[in-house]
Coordinates of C-alpha atoms and ligand atoms in Angstrom, one line a residue:
X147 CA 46.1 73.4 -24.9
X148 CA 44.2 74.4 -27.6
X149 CA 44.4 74.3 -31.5
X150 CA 43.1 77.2 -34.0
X151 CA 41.6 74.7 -36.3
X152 CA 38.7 74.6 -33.5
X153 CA 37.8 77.9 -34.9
X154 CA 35.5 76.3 -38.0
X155 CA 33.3 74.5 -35.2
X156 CA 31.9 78.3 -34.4
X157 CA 30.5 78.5 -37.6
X158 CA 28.9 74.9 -37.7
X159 CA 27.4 76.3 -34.7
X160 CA 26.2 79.6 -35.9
X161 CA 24.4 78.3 -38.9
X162 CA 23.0 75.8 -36.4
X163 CA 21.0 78.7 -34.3
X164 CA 20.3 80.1 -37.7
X165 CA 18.2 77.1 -38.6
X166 CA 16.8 76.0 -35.3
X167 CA 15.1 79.9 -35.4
X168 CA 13.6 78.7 -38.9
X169 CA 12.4 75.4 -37.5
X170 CA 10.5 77.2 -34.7
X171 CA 8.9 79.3 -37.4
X172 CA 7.7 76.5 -39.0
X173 CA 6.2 75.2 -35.8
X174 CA 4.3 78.3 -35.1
X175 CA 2.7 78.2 -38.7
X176 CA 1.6 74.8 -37.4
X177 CA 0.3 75.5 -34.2
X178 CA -1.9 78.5 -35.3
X179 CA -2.9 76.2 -38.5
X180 CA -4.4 73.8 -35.8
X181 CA -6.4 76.8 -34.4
X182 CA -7.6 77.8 -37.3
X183 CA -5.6 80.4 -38.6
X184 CA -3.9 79.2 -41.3
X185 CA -3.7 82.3 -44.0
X186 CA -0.5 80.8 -45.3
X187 CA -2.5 77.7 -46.2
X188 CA -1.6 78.3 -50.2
X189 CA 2.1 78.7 -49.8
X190 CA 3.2 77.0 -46.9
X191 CA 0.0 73.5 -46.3
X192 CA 0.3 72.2 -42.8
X193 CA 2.2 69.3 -45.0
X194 CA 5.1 71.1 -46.5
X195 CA 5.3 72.8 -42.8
X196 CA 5.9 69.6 -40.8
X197 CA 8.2 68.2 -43.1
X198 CA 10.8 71.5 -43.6
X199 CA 9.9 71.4 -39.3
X200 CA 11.2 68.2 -38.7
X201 CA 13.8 68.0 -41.5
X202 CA 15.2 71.8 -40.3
X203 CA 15.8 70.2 -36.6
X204 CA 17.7 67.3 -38.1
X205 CA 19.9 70.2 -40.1
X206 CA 20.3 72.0 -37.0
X207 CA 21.4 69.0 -34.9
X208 CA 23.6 67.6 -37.4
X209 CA 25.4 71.2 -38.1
X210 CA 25.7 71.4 -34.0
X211 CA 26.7 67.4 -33.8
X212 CA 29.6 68.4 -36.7
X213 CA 30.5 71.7 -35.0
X214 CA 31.3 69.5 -31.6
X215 CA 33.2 67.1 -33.6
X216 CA 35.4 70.0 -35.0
X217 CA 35.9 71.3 -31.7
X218 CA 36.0 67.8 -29.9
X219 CA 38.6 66.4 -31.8
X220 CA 41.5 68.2 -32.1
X221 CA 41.6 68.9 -28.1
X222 CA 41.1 65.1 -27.9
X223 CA 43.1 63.8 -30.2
X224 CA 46.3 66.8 -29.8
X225 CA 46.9 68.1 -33.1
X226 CA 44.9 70.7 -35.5
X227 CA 42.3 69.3 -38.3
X228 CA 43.8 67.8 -41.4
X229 CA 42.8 71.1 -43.3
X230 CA 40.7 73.6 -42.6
X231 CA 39.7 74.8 -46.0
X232 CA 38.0 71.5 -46.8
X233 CA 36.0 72.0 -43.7
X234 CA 34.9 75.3 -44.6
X235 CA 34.0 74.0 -47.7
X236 CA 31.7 70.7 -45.7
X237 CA 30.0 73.4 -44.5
X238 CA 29.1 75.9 -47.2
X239 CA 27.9 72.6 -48.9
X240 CA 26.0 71.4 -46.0
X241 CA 24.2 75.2 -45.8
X242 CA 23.5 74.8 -49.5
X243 CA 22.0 71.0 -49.7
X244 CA 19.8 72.3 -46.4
X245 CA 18.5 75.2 -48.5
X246 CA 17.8 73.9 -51.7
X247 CA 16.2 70.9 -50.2
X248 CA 13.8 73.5 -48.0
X249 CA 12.7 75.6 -51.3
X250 CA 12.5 72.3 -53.0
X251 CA 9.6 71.1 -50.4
X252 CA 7.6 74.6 -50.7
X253 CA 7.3 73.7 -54.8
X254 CA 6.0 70.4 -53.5
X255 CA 9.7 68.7 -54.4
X256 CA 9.7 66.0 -51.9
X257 CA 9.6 62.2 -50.8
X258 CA 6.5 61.4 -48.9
X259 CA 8.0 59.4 -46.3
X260 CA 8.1 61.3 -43.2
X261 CA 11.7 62.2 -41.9
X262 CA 13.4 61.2 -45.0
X263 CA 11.6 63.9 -47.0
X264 CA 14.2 65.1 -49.3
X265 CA 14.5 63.5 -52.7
X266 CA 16.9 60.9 -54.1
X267 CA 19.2 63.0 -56.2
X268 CA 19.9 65.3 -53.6
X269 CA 20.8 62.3 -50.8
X270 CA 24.0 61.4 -52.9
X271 CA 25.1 65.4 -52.5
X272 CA 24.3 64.5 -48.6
X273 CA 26.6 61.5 -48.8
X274 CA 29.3 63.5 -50.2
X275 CA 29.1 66.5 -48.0
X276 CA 29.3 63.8 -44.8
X277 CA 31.8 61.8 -46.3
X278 CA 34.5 64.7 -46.5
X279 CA 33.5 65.5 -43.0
X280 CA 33.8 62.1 -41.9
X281 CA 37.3 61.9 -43.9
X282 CA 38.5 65.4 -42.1
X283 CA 37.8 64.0 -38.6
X284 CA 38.7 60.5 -39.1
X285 CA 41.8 61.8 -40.4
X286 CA 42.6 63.8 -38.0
X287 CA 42.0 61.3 -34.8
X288 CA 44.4 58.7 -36.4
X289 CA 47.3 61.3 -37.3
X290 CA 47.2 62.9 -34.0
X291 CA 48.6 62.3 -30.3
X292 CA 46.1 60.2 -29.0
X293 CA 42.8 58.1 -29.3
X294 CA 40.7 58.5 -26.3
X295 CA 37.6 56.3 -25.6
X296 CA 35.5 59.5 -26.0
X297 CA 36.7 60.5 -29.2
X298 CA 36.4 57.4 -30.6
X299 CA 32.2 56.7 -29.2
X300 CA 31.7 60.8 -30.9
X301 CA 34.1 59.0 -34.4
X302 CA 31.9 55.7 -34.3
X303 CA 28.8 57.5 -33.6
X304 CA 29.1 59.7 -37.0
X305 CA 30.1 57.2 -38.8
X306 CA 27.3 54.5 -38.5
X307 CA 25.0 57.8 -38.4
X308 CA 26.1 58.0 -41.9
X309 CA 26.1 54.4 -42.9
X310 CA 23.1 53.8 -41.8
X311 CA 21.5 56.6 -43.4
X312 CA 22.1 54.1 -47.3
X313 CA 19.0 51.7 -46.3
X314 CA 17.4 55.0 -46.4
X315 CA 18.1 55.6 -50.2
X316 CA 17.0 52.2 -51.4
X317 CA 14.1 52.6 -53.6
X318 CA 11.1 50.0 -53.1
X319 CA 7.7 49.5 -54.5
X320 CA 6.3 47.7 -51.5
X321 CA 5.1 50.2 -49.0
X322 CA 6.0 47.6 -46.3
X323 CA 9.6 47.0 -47.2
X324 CA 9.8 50.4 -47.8
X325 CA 8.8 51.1 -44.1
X326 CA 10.6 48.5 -43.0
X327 CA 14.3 50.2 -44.1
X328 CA 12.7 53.8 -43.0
X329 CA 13.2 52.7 -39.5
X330 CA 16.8 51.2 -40.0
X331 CA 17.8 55.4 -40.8
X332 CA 14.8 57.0 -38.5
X333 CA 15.0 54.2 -35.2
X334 CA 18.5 53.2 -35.4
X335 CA 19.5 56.9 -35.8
X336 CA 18.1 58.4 -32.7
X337 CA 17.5 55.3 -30.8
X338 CA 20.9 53.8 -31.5
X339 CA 24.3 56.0 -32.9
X340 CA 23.0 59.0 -32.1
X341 CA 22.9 58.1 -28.9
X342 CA 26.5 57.5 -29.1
X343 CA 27.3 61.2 -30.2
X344 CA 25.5 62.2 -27.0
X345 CA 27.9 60.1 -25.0
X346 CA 30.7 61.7 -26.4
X347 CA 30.0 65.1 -26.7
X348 CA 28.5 64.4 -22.7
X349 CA 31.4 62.7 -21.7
X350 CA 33.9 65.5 -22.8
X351 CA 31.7 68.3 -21.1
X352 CA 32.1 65.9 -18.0
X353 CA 35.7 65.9 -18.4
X354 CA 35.9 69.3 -19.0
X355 CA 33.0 70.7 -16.3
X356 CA 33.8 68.3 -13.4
X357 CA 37.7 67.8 -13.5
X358 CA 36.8 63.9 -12.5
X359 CA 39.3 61.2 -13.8
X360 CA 38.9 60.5 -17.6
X361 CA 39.2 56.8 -16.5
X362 CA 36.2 57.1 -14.7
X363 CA 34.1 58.9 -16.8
X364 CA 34.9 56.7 -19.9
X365 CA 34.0 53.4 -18.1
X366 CA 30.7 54.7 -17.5
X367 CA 30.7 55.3 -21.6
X368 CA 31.3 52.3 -22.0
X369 CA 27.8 50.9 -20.3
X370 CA 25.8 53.5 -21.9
X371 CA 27.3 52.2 -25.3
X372 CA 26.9 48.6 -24.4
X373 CA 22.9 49.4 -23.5
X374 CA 22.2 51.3 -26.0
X375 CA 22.8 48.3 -28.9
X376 CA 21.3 45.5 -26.3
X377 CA 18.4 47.3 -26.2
X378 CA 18.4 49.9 -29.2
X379 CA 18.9 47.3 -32.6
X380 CA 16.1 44.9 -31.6
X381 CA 14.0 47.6 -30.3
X382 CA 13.8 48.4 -33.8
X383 CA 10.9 45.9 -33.7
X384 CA 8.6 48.7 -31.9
X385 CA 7.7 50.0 -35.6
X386 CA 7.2 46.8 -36.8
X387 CA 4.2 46.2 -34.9
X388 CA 1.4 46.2 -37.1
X389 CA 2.9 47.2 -40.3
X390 CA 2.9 43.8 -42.5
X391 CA 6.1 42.0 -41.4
X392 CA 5.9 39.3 -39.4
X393 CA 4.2 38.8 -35.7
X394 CA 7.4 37.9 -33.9
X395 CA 8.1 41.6 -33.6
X396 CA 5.5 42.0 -31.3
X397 CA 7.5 40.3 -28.7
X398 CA 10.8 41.3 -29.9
X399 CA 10.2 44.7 -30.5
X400 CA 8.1 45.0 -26.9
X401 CA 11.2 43.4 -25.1
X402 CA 14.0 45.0 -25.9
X403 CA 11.9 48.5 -26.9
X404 CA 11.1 48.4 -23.1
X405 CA 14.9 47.8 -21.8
X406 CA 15.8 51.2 -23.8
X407 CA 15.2 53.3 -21.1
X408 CA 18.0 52.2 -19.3
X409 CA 20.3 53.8 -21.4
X410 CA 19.2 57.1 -20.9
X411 CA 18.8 56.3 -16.5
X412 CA 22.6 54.9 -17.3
X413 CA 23.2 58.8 -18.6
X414 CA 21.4 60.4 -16.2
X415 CA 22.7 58.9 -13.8
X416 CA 26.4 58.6 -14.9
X417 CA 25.7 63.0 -15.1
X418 CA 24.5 63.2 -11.7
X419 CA 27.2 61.3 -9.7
X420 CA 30.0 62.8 -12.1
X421 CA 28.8 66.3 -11.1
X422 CA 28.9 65.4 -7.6
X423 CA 31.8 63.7 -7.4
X424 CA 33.5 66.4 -9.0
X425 CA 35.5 68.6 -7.3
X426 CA 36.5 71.3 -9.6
X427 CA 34.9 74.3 -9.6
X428 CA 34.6 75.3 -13.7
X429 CA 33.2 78.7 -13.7
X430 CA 31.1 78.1 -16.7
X431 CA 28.1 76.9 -14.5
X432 CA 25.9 77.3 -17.4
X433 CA 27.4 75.1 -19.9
X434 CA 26.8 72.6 -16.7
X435 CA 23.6 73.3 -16.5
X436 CA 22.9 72.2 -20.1
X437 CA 24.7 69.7 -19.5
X438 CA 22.9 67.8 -16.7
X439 CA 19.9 69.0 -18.1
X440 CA 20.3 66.8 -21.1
X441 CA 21.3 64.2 -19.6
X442 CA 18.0 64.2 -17.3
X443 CA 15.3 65.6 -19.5
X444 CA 16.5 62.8 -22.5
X445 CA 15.5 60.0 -19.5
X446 CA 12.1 61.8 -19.1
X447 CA 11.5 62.7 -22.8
X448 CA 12.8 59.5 -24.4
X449 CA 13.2 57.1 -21.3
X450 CA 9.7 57.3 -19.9
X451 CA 7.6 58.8 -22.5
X452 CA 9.0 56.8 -25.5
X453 CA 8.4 53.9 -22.4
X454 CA 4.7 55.2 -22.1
X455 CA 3.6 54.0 -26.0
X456 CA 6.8 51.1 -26.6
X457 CA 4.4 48.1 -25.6
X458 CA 2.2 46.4 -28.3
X459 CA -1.0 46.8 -26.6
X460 CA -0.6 50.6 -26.2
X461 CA 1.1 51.3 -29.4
X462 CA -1.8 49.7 -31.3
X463 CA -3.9 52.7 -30.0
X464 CA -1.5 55.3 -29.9
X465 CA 0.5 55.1 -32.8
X466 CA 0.8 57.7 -35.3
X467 CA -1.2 60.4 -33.1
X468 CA -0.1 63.6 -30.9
X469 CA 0.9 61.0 -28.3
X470 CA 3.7 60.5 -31.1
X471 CA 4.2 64.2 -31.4
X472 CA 4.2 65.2 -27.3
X473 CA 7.5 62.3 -27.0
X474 CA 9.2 63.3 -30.0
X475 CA 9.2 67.1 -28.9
X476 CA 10.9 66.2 -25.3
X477 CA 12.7 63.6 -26.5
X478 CA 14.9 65.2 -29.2
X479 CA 14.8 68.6 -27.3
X480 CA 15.9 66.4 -24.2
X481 CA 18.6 64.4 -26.2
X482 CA 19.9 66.3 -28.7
X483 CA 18.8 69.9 -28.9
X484 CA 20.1 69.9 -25.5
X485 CA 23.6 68.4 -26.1
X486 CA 24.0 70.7 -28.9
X487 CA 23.5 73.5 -26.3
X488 CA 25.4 72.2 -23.8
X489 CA 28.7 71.9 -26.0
X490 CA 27.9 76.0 -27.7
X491 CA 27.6 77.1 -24.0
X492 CA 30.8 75.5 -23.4
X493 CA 32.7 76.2 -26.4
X494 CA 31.8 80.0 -27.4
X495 CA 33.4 81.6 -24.0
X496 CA 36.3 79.3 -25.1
X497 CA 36.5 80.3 -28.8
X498 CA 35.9 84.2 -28.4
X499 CA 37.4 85.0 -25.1
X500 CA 33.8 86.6 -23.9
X501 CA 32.7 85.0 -20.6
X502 CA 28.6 85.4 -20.6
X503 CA 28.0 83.1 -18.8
X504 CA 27.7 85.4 -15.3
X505 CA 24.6 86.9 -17.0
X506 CA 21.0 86.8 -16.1
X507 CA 20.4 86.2 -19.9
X508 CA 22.0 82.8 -20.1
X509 CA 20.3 81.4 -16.8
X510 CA 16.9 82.7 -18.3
X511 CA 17.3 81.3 -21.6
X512 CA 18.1 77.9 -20.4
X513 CA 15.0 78.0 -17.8
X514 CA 12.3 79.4 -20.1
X515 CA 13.7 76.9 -23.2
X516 CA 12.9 74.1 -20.6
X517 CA 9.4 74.8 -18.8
X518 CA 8.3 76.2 -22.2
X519 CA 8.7 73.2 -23.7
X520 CA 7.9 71.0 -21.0
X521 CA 4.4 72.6 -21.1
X522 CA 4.7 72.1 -25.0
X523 CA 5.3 68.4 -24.0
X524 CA 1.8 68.5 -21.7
X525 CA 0.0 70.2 -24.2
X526 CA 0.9 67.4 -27.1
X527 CA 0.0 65.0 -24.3
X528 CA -3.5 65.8 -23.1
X529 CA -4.9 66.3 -26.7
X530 CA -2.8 63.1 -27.8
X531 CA -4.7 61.2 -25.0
X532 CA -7.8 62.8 -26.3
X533 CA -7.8 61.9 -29.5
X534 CA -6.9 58.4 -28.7
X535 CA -10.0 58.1 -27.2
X536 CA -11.9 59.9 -29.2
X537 CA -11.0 58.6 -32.4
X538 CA -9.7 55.4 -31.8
X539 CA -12.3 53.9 -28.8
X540 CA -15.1 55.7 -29.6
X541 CA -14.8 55.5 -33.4
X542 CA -15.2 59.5 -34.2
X543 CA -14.3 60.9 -37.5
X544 CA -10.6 61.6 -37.7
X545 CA -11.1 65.3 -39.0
X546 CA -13.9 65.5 -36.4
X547 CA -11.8 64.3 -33.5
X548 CA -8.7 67.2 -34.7
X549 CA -11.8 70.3 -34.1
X550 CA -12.1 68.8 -31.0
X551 CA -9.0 69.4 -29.9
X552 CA -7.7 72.4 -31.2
X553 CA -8.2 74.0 -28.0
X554 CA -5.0 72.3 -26.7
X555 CA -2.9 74.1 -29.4
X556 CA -4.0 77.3 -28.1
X557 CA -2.3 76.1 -24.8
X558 CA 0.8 75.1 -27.1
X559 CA 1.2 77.9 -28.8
X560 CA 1.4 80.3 -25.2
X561 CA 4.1 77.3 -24.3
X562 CA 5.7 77.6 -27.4
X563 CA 6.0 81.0 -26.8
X564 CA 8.0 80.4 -23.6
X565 CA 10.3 78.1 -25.1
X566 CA 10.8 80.8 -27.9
X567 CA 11.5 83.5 -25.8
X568 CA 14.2 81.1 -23.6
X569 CA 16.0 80.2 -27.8
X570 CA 15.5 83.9 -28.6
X571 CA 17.7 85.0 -25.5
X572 CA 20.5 82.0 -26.0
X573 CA 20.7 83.6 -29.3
X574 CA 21.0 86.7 -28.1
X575 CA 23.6 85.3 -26.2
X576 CA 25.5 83.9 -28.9
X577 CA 25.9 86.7 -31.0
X578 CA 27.0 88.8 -28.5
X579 CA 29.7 86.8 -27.7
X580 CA 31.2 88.4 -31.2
X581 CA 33.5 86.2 -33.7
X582 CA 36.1 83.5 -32.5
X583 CA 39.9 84.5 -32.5
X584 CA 43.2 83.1 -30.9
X585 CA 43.7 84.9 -28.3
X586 CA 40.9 83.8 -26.3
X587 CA 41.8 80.6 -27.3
X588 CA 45.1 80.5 -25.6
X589 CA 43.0 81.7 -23.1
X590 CA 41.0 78.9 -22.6
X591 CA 39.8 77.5 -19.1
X592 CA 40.4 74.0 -18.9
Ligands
HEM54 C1 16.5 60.5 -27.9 C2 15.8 59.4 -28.2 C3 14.5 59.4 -29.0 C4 14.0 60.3 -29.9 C5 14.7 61.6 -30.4 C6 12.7 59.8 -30.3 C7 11.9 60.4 -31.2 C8 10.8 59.9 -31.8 C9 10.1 60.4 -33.0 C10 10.4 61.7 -33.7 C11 9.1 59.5 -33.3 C12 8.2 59.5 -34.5 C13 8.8 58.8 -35.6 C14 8.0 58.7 -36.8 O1 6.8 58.4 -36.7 O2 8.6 58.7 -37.9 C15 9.2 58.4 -32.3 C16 8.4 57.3 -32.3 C17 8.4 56.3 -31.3 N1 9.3 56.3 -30.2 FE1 10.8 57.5 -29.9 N2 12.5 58.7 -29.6 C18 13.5 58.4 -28.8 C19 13.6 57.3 -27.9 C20 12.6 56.4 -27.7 C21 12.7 55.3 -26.7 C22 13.8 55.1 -25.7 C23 11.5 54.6 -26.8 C24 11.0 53.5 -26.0 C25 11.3 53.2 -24.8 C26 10.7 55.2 -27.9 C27 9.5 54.8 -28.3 C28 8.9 55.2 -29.5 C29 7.8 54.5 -30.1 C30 7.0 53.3 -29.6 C31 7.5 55.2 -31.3 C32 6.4 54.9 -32.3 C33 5.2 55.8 -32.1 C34 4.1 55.5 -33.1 O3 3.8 54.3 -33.2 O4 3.5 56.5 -33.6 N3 11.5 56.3 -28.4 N4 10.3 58.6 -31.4
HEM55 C1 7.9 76.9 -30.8 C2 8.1 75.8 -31.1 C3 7.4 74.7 -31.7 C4 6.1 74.5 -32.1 C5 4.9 75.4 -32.0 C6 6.0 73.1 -32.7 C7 4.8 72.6 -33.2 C8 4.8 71.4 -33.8 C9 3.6 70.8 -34.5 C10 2.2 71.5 -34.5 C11 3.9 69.6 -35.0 C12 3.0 68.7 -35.8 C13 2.2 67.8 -35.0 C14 1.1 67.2 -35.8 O1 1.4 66.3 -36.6 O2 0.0 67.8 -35.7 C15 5.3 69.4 -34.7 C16 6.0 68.3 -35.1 C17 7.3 68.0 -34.6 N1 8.1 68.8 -33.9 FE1 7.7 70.7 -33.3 N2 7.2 72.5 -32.6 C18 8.1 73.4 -32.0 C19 9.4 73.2 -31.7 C20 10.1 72.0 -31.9 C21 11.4 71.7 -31.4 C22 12.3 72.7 -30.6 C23 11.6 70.4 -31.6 C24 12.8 69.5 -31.3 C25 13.7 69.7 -30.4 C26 10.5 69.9 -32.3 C27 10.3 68.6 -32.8 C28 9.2 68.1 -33.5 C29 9.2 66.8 -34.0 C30 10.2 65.7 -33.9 C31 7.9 66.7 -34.7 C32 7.4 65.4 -35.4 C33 6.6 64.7 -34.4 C34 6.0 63.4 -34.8 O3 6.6 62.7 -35.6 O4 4.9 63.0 -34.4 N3 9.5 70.9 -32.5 N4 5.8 70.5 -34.0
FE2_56 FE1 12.0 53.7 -32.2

């Protein structure tokens, strides 16, 4: 069964491809800056770059997050959204916060602390924009049909995402305290709740994809939840390192930042067995792919490389360097870029009646998006490990150190290429699939 409210979660999605092209954009103007070539230098400094890069892929994750919540939750919960306008509405006001907080940072509007860049006036039109959404799907579960264990983790996931985003907006003068609540929004985010949206949105796919009992798959939910806050909320403590607060972090944060991992084995493995237990053959074998894929490549990116600079006696060398850069990349590709993917590839042949996903073009885009950016991942890595040595055991000058190693970014930037031409196709892909309607979602394969 499907509902025609699930229609606004196409447009959530759309404005999502629209900005992860503008973050890759960014990423380029990076890259080549590192190189040398950085003409743009007076209206777009390496500075105002990396933050409208990183604060465009948290747009585009949240916009994809919101568009699998509007598609998730009506099919789980049996009844159409609350109201429809009001969700059109979330999202022209979530388009227009994302843009005038991206002009605002290229006329040098903007909060210094990295990931939480945008200023303090415009985070309470952020708090309103998520609050109606958060009304529309809370709503909506507790009127309709039923509550399953899946559409509560997605519910539970947004909401703490957006209650935990306040410590963000408190303003201090000490740069330590300051730091301190950073990591409550930044750590807790992706290393906590977020990871709880993933759940969802990959337990529904499993569901959906493998045809293997919802009991089953939502008791394996319920151990990647319980993980994720043993290990995720003290983990915290892995920022907390050498930053001014006191030295029992050291061990706290090195504990339980070193159990994390086993969340994301926990979802890797819960995607494996689930796809081979299953005995349903869904025809969308893409929307699989991405699916299994994220559930593997999060382990890698966030599992073993967050893993490879968690402990105190690494992260006293590493921190703050490329090494940073190459996990973050694989990590929130692996994670969430991924999911978000994975739940499109799913839901457009669903939503517009087209079935693409037969074509060459969808299996290329998913393969060249991945080894691009695993080679992205290398490149990060070897001139992260570099400059570890070079600046921090040997002492170099730091701007010294970053000419030695712009060779690496020439390697990035033919990666990054890769990975661009594997987004360039999905998007391809996406607009071809033309506009959702209702016939092709009566249509739907279940
Ligand atoms: C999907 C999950 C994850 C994502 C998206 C992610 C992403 C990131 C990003 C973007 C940063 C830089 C943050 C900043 O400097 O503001 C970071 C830092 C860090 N991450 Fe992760 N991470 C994830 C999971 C993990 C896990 C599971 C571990 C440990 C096992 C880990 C260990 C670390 C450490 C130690 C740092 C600090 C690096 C430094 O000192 O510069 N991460 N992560
Ligand atoms: C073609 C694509 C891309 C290029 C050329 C690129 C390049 C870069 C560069 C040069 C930086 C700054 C590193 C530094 O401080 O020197 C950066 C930061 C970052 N990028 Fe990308 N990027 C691309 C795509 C992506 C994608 C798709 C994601 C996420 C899925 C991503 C996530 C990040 C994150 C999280 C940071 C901050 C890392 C940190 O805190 O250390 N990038 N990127
Ligand atoms: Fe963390």
């Amino acid at each position: 069964m499907k509902y025609k409210s699930q229609k606004v979660a196409y447009w959530f999605f759309a404005l999502s491809m629209l900005l992860l092209v503008l973050q890759i954009v960014y990423g380029f103007v990076m890259g080549f800056a590192r190189i040398g070539l950085d003409n743009l230098h007076d209206f777009i400094p390496f500075n105002t770059a990396r933050a409208v890069h990183t604060n465009l892929l948290v747009v585009w994750l949240l916009s994809g997050f919101m568009g699998a919540a509007y598609y998730i939750i009506p099919e789980e919960a049996q009844r159409e959204l609350v109201s429809v306008k009001l969700a059109y509405v979330q999202l022209i006001s979530l388009a227009v916060v994302g843009v005038v907080a991206i002009v605002g940072y290229h006329f040098n509007y903007w909060e210094g602390r990295k990931f939480l860049e945008i200023p303090r006036p415009l985070d309470f039109l952020v708090v309103a924009n998520v609050l109606l959404f958060l009304g529309l799907i809370l709503v909506t579960l507790f009127k309709g049909k039923r509550r399953t264990t899946t559409a509560l983790v997605l519910s539970m996931g947004l909401l703490f995402a957006a209650l935990l985003y306040l410590p963000g907006m408190l303003p201090f003068d000490s740069q330590v305290t300051d730091s301190f609540f950073r990591w409550w929004v930044v750590h807790l985010w992706v290393e906590g709740v977020w990871e709880l949206i993933m759940g969802g949105i990959l337990s529904f796919l499993l569901i959906k994809l493998t045809g293997v009992d919802r009991e089953v798959i939502e008791k394996w939910l319920y151990v990647i939840v319980g993980l994720t806050f043993l290990s995720g909320v003290l983990g915290t403590g892995h920022h907390y390192y050498y930053i001014g607060v006191n030295k029992i972090w050291l061990i706290v944060g090195g504990i339980f930042s070193a159990l994390e991992p086993l969340a994301f084995l926990a979802m890797a493995l819960f995607a494996v067995n689930m796809y081979r237990k299953g005995e349903k053959k869904h025809p969308n074998k893409l929307a699989l792919y991405w699916t299994l894929g994220a559930a593997i490549v999060s382990f890698v990116g966030a599992g073993l490389l967050g893993f490879a600079h968690t402990l105190p006696q690494t992260n006293l060398y590493t921190h703050g360097t490329l090494v940073t850069a190459m996990h973050g990349h694989l990590a929130f590709w692996g994670a969430y870029g991924m999911i978000v993917l994975a739940i499109i590839s799913y839901a457009l042949p669903n939503l517009t009646g087209r079935k693409l996903y037969q074509s060459t073009r969808g299996r290329a885009a998913y393969w060249l998006s991945n080894i691009g950016m695993i080679g992205m991942t290398v490149a990060f890595g070897v001139a992260g490990v570099a400059q570890v040595y070079l600046e921090r055991k040997f002492g170099m000058d730091f701007m010294q150190v970053q000419g030695e190693i712009s060779v690496h970014f020439v390697v990035l930037i033919l990666c990054a290429t890769i990975f661009t031409t594997g987004i360039v196709l999905y998007v391809i892909d996406f607009y071809k699939h033309g506009k959702p309607n209702d016939e092709a979602l009566e249509q739907t394969i279940d």
